[in-house]
Tab-separated table of C-alpha atoms in Angstrom:
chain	number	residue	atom	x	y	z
A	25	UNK	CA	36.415	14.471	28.036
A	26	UNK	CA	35.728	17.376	26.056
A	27	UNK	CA	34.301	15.152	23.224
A	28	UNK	CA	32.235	13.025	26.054
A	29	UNK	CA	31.316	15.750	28.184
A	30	UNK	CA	30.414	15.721	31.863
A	31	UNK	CA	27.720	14.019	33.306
A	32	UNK	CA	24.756	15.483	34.546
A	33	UNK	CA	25.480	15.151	38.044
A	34	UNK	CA	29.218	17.123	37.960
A	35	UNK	CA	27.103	19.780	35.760
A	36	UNK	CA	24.794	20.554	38.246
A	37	UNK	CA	27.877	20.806	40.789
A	38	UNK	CA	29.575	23.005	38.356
A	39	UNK	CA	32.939	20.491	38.019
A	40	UNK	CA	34.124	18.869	35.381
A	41	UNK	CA	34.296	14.417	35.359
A	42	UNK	CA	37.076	13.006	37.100
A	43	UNK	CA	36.998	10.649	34.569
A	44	UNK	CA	35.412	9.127	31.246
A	45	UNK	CA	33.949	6.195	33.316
A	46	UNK	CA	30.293	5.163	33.055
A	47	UNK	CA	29.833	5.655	35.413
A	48	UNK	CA	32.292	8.406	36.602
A	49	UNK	CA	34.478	8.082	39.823
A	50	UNK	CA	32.586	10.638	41.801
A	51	UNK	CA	29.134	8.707	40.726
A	52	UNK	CA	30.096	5.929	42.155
A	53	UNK	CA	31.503	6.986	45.097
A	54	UNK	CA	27.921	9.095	45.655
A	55	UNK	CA	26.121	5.847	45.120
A	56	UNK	CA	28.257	3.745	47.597
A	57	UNK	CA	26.933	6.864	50.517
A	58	UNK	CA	23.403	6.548	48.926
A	59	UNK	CA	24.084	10.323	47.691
A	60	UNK	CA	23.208	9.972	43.820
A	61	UNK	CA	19.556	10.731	43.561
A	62	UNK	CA	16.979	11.212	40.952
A	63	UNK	CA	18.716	10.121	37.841
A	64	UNK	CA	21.883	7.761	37.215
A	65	UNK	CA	25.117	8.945	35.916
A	66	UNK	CA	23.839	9.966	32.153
A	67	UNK	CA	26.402	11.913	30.034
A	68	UNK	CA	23.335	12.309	27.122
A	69	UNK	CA	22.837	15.580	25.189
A	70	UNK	CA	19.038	15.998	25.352
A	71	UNK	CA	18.944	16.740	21.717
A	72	UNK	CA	19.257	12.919	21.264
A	73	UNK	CA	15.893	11.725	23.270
A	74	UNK	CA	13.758	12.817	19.948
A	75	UNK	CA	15.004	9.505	18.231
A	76	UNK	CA	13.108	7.469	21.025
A	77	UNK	CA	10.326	10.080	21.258
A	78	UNK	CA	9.574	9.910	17.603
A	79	UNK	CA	10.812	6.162	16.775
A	80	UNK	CA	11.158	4.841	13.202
A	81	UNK	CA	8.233	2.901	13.637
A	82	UNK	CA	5.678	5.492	14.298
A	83	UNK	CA	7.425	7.883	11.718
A	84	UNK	CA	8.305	5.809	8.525
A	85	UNK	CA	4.744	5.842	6.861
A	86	UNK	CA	5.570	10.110	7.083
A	87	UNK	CA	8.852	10.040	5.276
A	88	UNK	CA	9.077	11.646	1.556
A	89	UNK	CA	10.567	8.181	0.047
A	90	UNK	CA	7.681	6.479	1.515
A	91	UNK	CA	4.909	8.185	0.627
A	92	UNK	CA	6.588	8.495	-2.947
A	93	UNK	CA	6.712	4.659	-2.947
A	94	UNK	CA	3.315	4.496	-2.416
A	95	UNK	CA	2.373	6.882	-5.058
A	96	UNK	CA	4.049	4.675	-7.577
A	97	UNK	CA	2.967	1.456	-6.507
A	98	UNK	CA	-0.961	2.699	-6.294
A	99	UNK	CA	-1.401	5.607	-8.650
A	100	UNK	CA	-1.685	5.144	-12.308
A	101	UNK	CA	-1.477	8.659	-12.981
A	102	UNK	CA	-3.190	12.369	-12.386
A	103	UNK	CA	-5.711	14.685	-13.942
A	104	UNK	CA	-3.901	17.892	-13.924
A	105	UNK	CA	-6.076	19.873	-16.029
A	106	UNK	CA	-8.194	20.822	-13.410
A	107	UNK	CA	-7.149	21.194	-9.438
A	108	UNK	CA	-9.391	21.249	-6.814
A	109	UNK	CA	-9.538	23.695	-3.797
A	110	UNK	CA	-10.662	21.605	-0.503
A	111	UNK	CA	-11.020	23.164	2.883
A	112	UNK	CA	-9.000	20.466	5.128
A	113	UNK	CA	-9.440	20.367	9.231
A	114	UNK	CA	-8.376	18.645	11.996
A	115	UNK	CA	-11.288	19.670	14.218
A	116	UNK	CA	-9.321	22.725	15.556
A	117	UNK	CA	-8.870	26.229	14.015
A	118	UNK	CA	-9.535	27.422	10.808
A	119	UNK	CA	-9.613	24.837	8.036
A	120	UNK	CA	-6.203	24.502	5.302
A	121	UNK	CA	-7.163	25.540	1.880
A	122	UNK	CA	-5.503	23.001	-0.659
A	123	UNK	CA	-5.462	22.585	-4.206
A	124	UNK	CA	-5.455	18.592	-4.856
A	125	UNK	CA	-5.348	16.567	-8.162
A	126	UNK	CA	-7.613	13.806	-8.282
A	127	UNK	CA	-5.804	10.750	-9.302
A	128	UNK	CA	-6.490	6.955	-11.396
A	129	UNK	CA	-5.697	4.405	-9.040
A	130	UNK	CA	-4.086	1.034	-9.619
A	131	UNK	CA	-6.827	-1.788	-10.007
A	132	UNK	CA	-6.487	-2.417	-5.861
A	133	UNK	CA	-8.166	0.603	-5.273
A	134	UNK	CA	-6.073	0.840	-2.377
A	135	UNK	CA	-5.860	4.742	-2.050
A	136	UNK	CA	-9.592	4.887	-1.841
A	137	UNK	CA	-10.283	3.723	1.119
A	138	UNK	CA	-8.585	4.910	5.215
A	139	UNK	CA	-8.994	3.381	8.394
A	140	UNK	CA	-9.912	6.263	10.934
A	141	UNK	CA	-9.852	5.282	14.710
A	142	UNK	CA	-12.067	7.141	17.580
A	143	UNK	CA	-12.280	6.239	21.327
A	144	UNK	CA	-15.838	4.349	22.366
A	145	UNK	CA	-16.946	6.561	25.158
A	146	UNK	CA	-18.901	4.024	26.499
A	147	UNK	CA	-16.046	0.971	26.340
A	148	UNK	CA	-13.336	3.519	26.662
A	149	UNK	CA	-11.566	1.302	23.805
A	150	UNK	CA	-10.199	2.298	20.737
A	151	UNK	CA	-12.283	1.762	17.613
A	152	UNK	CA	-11.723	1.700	13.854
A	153	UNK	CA	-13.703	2.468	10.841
A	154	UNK	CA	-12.904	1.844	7.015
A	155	UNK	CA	-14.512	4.999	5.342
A	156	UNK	CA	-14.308	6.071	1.615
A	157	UNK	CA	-12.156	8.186	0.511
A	158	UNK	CA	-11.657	10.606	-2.786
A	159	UNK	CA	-9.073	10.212	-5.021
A	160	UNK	CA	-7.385	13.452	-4.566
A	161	UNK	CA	-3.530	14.211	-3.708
A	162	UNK	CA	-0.789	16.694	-4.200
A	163	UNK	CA	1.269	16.271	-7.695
A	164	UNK	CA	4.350	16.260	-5.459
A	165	UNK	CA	5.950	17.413	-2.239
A	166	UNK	CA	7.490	20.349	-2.473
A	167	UNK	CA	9.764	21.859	-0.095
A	168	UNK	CA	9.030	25.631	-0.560
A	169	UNK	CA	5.634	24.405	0.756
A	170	UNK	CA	7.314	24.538	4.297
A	171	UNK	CA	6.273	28.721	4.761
A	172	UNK	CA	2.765	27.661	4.533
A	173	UNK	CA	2.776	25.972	7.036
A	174	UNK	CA	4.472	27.898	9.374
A	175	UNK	CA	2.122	30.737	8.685
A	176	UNK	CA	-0.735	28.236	9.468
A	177	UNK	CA	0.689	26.969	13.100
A	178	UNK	CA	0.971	30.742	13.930
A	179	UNK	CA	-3.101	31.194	12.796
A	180	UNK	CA	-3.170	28.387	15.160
A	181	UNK	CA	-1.798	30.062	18.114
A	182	UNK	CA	-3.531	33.395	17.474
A	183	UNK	CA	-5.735	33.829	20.921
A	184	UNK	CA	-9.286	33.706	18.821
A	185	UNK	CA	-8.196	29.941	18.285
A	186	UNK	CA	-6.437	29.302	21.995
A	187	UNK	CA	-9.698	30.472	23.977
A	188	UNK	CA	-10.739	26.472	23.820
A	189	UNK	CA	-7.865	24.495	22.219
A	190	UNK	CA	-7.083	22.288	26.058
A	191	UNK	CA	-11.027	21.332	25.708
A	192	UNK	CA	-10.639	20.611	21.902
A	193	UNK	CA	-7.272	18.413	22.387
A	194	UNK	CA	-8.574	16.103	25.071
A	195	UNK	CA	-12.418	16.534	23.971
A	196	UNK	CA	-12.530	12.232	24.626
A	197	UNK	CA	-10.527	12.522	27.849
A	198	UNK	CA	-13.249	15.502	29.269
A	199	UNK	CA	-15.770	12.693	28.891
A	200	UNK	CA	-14.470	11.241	31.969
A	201	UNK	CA	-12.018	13.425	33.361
A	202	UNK	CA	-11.155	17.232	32.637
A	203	UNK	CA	-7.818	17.590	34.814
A	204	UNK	CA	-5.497	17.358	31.201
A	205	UNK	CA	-8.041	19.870	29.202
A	206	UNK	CA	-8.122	22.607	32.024
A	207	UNK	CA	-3.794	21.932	32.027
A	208	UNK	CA	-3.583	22.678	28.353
A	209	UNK	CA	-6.081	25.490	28.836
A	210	UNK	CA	-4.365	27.299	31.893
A	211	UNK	CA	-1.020	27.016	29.338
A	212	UNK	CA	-2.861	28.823	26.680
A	213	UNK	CA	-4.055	31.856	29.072
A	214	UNK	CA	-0.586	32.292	30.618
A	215	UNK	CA	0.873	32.079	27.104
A	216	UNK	CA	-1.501	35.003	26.018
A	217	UNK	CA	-1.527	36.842	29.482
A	218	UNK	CA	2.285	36.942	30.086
A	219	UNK	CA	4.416	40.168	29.226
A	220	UNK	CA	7.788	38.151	29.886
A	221	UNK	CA	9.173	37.774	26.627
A	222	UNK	CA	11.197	35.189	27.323
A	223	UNK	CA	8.579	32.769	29.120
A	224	UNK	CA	6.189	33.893	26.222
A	225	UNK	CA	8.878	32.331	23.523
A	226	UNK	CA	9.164	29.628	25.142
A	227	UNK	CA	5.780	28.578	25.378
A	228	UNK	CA	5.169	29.677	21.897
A	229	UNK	CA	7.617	26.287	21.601
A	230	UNK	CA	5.262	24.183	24.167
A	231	UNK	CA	2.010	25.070	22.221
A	232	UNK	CA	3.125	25.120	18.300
A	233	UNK	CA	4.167	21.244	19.632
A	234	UNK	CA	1.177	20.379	21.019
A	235	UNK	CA	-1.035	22.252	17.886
A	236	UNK	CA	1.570	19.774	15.862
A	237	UNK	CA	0.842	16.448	17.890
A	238	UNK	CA	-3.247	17.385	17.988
A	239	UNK	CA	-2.980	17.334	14.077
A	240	UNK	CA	-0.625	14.232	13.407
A	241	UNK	CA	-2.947	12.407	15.821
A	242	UNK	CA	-6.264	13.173	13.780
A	243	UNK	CA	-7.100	12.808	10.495
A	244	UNK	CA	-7.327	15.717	8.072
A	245	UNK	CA	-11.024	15.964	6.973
A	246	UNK	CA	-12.870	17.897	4.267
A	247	UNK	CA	-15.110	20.577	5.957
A	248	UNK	CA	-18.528	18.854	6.537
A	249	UNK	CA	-20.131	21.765	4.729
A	250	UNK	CA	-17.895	21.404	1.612
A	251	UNK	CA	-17.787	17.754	1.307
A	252	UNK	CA	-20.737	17.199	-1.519
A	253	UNK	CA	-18.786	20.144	-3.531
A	254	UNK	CA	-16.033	18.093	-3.538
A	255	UNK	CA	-17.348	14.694	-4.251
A	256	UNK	CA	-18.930	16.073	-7.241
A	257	UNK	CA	-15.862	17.811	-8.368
A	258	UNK	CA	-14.266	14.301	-8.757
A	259	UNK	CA	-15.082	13.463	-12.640
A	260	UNK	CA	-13.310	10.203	-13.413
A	261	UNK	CA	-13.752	7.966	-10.489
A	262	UNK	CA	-16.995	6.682	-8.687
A	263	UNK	CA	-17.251	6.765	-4.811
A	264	UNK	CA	-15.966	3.488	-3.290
A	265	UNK	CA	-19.296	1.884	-2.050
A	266	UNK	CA	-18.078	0.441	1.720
A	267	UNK	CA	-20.692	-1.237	3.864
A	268	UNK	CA	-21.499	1.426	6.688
A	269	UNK	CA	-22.745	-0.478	10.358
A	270	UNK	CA	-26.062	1.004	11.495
A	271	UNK	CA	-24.284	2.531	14.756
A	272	UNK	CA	-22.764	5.368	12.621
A	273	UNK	CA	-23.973	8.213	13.223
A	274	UNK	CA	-23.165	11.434	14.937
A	275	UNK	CA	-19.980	12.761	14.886
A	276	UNK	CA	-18.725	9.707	13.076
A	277	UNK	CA	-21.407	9.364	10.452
A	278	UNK	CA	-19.235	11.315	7.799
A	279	UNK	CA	-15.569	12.545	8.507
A	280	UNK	CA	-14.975	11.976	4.731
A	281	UNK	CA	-10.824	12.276	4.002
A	282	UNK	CA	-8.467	12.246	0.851
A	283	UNK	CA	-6.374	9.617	2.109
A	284	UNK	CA	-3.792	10.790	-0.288
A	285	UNK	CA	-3.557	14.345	0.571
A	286	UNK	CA	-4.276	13.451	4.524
A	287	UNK	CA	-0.605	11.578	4.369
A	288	UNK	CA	1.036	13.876	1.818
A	289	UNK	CA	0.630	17.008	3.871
A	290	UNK	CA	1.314	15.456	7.536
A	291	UNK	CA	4.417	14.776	5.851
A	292	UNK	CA	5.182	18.476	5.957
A	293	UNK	CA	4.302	18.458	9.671
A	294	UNK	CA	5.948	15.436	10.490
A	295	UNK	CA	9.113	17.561	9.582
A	296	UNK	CA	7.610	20.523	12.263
A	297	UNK	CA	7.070	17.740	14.814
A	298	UNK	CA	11.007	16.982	14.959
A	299	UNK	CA	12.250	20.577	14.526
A	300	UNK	CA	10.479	21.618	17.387
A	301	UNK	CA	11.188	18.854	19.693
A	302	UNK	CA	14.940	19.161	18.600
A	303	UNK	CA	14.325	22.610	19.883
A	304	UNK	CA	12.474	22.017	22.950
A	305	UNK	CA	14.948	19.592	23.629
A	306	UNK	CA	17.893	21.748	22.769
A	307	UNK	CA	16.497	24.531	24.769
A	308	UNK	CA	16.567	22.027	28.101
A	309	UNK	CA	19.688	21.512	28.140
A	310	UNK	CA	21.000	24.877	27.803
A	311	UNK	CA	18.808	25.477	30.626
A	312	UNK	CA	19.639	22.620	32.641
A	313	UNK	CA	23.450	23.554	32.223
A	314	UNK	CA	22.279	27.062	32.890
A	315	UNK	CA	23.246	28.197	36.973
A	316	UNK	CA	19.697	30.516	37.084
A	317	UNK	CA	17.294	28.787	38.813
A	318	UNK	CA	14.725	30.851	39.851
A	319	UNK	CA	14.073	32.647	36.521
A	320	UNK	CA	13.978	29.739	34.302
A	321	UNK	CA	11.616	27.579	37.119
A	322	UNK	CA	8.092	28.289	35.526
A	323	UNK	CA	9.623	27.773	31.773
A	324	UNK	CA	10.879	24.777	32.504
A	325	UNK	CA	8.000	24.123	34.378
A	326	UNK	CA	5.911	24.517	31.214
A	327	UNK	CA	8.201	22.846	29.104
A	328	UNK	CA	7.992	19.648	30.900
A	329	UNK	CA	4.133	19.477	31.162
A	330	UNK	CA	4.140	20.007	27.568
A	331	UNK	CA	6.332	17.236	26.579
A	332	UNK	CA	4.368	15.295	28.950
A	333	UNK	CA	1.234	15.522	27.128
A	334	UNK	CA	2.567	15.498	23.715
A	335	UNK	CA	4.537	12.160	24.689
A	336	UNK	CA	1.496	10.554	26.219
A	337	UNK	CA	-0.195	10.887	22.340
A	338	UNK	CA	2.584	9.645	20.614
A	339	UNK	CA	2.508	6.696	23.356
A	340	UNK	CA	-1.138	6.435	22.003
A	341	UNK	CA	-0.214	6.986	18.438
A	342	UNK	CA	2.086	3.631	18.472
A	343	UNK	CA	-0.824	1.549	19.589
A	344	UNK	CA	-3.028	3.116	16.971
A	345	UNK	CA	-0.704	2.096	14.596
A	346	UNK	CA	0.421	-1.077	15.507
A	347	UNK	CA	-3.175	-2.146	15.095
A	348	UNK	CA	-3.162	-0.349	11.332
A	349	UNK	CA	-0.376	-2.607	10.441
A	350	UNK	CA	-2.130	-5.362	11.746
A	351	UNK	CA	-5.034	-4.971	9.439
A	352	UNK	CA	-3.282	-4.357	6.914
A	353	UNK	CA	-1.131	-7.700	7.062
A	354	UNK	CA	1.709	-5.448	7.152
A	355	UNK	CA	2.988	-7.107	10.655
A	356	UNK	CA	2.077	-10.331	12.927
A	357	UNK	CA	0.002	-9.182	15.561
A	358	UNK	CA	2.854	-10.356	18.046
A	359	UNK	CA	5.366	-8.263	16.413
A	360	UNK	CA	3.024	-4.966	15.506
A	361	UNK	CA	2.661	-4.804	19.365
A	362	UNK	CA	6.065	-5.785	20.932
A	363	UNK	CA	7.011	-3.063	18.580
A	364	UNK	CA	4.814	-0.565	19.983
A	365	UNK	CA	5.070	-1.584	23.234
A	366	UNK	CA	9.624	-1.561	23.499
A	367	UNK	CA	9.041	1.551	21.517
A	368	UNK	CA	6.671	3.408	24.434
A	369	UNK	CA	8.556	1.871	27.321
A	370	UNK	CA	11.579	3.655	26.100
A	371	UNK	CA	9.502	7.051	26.058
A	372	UNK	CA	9.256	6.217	29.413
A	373	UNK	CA	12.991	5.926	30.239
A	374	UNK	CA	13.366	8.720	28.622
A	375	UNK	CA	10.725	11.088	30.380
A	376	UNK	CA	12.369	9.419	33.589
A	377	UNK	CA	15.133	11.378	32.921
A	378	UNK	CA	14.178	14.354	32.279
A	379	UNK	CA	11.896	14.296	35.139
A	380	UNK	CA	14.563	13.872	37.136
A	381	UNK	CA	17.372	16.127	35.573
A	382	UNK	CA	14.471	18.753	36.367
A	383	UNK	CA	14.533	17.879	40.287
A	384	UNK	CA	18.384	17.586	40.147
A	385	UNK	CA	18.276	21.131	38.782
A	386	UNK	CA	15.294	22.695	40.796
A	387	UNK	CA	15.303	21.480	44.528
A	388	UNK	CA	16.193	23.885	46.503
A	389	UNK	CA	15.734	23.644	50.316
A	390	UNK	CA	16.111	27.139	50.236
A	391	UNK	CA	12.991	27.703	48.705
A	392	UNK	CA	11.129	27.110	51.566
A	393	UNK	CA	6.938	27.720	50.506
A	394	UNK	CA	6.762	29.549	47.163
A	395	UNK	CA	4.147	29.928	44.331
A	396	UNK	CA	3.700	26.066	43.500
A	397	UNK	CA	3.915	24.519	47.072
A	398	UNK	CA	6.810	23.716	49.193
A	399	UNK	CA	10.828	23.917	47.676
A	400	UNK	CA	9.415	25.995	44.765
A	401	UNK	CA	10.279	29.659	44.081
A	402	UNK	CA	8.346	32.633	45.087
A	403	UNK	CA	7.182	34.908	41.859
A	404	UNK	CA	6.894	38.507	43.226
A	405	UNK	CA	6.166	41.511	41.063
A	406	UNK	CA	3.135	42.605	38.972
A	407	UNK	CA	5.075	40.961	35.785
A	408	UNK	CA	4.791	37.942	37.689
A	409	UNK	CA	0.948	37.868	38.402
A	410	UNK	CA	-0.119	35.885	35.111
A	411	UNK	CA	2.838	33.812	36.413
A	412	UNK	CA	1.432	33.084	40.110
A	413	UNK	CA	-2.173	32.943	38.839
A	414	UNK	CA	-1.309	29.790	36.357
A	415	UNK	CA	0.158	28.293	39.178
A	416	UNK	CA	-2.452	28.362	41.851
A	417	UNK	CA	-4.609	27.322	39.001
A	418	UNK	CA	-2.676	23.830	38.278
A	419	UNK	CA	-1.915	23.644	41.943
A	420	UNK	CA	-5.256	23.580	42.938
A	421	UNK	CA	-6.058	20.852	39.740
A	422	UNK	CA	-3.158	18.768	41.282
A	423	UNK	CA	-4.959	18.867	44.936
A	424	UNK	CA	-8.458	18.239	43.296
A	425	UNK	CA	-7.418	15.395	41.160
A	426	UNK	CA	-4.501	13.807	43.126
A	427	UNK	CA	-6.841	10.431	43.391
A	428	UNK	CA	-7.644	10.849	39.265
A	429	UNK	CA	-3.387	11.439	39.348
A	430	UNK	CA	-2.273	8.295	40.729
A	431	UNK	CA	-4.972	5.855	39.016
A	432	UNK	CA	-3.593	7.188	35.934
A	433	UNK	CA	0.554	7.205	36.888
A	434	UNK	CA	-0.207	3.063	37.613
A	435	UNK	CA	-1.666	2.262	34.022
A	436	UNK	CA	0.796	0.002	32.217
A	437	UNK	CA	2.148	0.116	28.167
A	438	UNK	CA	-0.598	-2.335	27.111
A	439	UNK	CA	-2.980	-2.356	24.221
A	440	UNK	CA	-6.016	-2.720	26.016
A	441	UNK	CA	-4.737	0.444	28.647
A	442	UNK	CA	-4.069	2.697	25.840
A	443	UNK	CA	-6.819	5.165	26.404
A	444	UNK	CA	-5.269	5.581	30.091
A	445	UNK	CA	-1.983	7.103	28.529
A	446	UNK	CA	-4.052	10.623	28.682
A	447	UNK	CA	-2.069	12.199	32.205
A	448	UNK	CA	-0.060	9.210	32.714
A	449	UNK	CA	3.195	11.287	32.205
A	450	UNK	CA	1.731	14.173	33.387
A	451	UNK	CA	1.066	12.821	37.154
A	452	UNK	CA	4.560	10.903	37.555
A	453	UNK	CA	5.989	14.491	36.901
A	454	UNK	CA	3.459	17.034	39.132
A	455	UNK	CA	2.967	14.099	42.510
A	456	UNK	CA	5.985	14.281	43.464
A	457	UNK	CA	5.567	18.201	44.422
A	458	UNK	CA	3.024	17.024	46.543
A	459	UNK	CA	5.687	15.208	48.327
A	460	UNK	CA	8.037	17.862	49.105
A	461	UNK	CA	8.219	19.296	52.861
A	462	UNK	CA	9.009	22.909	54.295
């Protein structure tokens, strides 16, 4: 027992198992008087979950063998006599200053071209683009690297950046609905309003993971402004010529990325992306195991709105690249998207759970009407205002867009619905507060 642990449901009674049954004696006997709500008997240590929230097959292409695999199969070699310094964005914050190598590819000229996807706001579908792309890349990946980009999330979170990173992250979704953008935002002014150090950590956590997912889900560009400097900064190689449709224009029309470099350095915050939901994840279920209730409510709170959203991209992200192998002749369409599809329904198990670990540890009758509607706690004190103003905020969102909600919450893990993850995970979590009685 001490190896296995006791399931969720004696934890939140404060026993220990009867037993190392699964499920347990006590479990059973629950379910036979239609006692055991909300979640089954699970004996799982949270920290686990991140291996279906960041599956194998949506990860792979961002480990270091990998992407060294590919550099020997489609790189001849690299000029090293003279780097150059490209400004990199992701369409958020301040750009990444990198010195890259341009490169000699293999006769496939594989490396010089990248398929970059954008959402059709007119057909709400999910369209891709081949685009050129300069041969530059880093010499190698190296792991003292890692500061640098810690010191870049936290330019990231600095509140000159925050005032409009919710609008920013769901700038496609705000075309038809802006219930997810005004979420993100209200997290970003309680994060920056809040004197509770603890709460303030803690969404430090929420945010550096969603900064994390916004980047792995777009492509690293060169600054608009600096592009031509760095086109004619390549010296050995001529621009891939790639027929260009007459309907690019806009925001689309350029977008020009090192393909290279793009992979090379999202391999340094693919390695963020699991370290922080390891500790997200880790954090839970201290918390969960945790007997305070009241004073962890609103982190938790957070913490589950933010792995809502971040789980609804990577959701998004597996359909994206299911279709990349696809084109690529990589997989069978058939397999590409049972792939993606097992590998998002099991996101959903898994959010299932935690969903309802979070109501096995938070109902309270007791609480009778507090700051977030009925059976949630009451946040008294000045310390508390940003607190109680974030959630009449999302409150009111919830009652606005309750209809918007529960179209979304129906949408199921299909390719064509894939621009309907966006609040999916977000509404099964939030509706059922709307549920709750006095």
């Amino acid at each position: 027992m001490r190896t296995l642990g006791a399931c969720w449901h004696c934890v939140f009674q404060r026993d220990g198992c009867p037993d190392d049954g699964n499920p347990c004696k006590r479990c059973v006997d629950k379910a036979k008087r239609g006692q055991l709500r909300y979640i089954p008997c699970n004996r799982d240590k949270l920290v686990i979950l991140v291996h279906d929230f960041l599956p194998p097959s949506m990860t792979d292409m961002h480990q270091k063998q990998t992407i060294e695999d590919y550099v020997k199969a489609n790189i001849v070699h690299f000029y090293q006599d003279k780097p150059v310094k490209v400004e990199l964005t992701s369409g958020y914050g301040p750009p990444m200053i990198w010195d890259l190598y341009e490169f000699k590819p293999t006769d496939t000229g594989e490396p010089l071209r990248q398929l970059q996807y954008f959402q059709n706001p007119d057909t709400r579908l999910v369209e891709s683009r081949m685009k050129r792309s300069p041969p530059l890349g880093l010499l190698k990946l190296e792991t003292g690297d890692d500061d640098r980009f810690d010191e870049y999330l936290q330019r990231l979170l600095n509140p000159i950046n925050l005032w409009d990173f919710g609008w920013t992250c769901f700038e496609e979704e705000t075309q038809i609905n802006t219930f997810q953008a005004a979420l993100l935002q209200a997290i970003c002014t309680l994060y920056t309003e809040t004197q509770d150090i603890d709460l303030k950590s803690v969404l430090e956590k929420v945010l550096r993971m969603m900064l994390v997912t916004y980047i792995m889900a777009h492509t690293l560009t060169i600054s608009e402004d600096t592009v031509d400097n760095v086109e004619r900064a390549v010296r050995h190689s001529r621009p891939l010529a790639l027929p260009q449709p007459r309907s690019v224009s806009g925001p689309h029309a350029r977008h020009i990325s090192p393909r290279l470099a793009n992979r090379q350095l999202k391999f340094f915050f693919s390695l963020k992306r699991n370290k922080i939901c390891e500790d997200i994840l880790n954090w839970l279920q201290q918390t969960f195991h945790n007997s305070g209730k009241e004073e962890t409510w609103l982190a938790s709170f957070c913490t589950m709105l933010g792995l809502a959203m971040a789980l609804e991209e990577f959701q998004r992200t597996l359909w994206i690249q299911a279709d990349a192998k696809i084109r690529k002749g990589e997989k069978s369409a058939a397999v590409a998207e049972e792939e993606a599809s097992n590998a998002c329904g099991r996101i959903d198990v898994r959010f299932d759970l935690l969903v309802g670990l979070f109501q096995c540890k938070y109902r309270r009758k007791g609480w009778t009407y507090g700051s977030f509607g009925p059976q949630t706690p009451q946040l008294n004190g000045e310390e508390n205002a940003p607190g109680r103003k974030f959630l009449a905020e999302v409150h009111g969102l919830l009652l606005d867009e309750r209809q918007h909600l529960e179209s979304r919450r129906q949408y199921p893990l299909e390719k064509q619905y894939q621009c309907f993850c966006t609040t999916r995970l977000v509404a099964r979590f939030l509706l059922p507060f709307l549920g709750l009685s006095t």
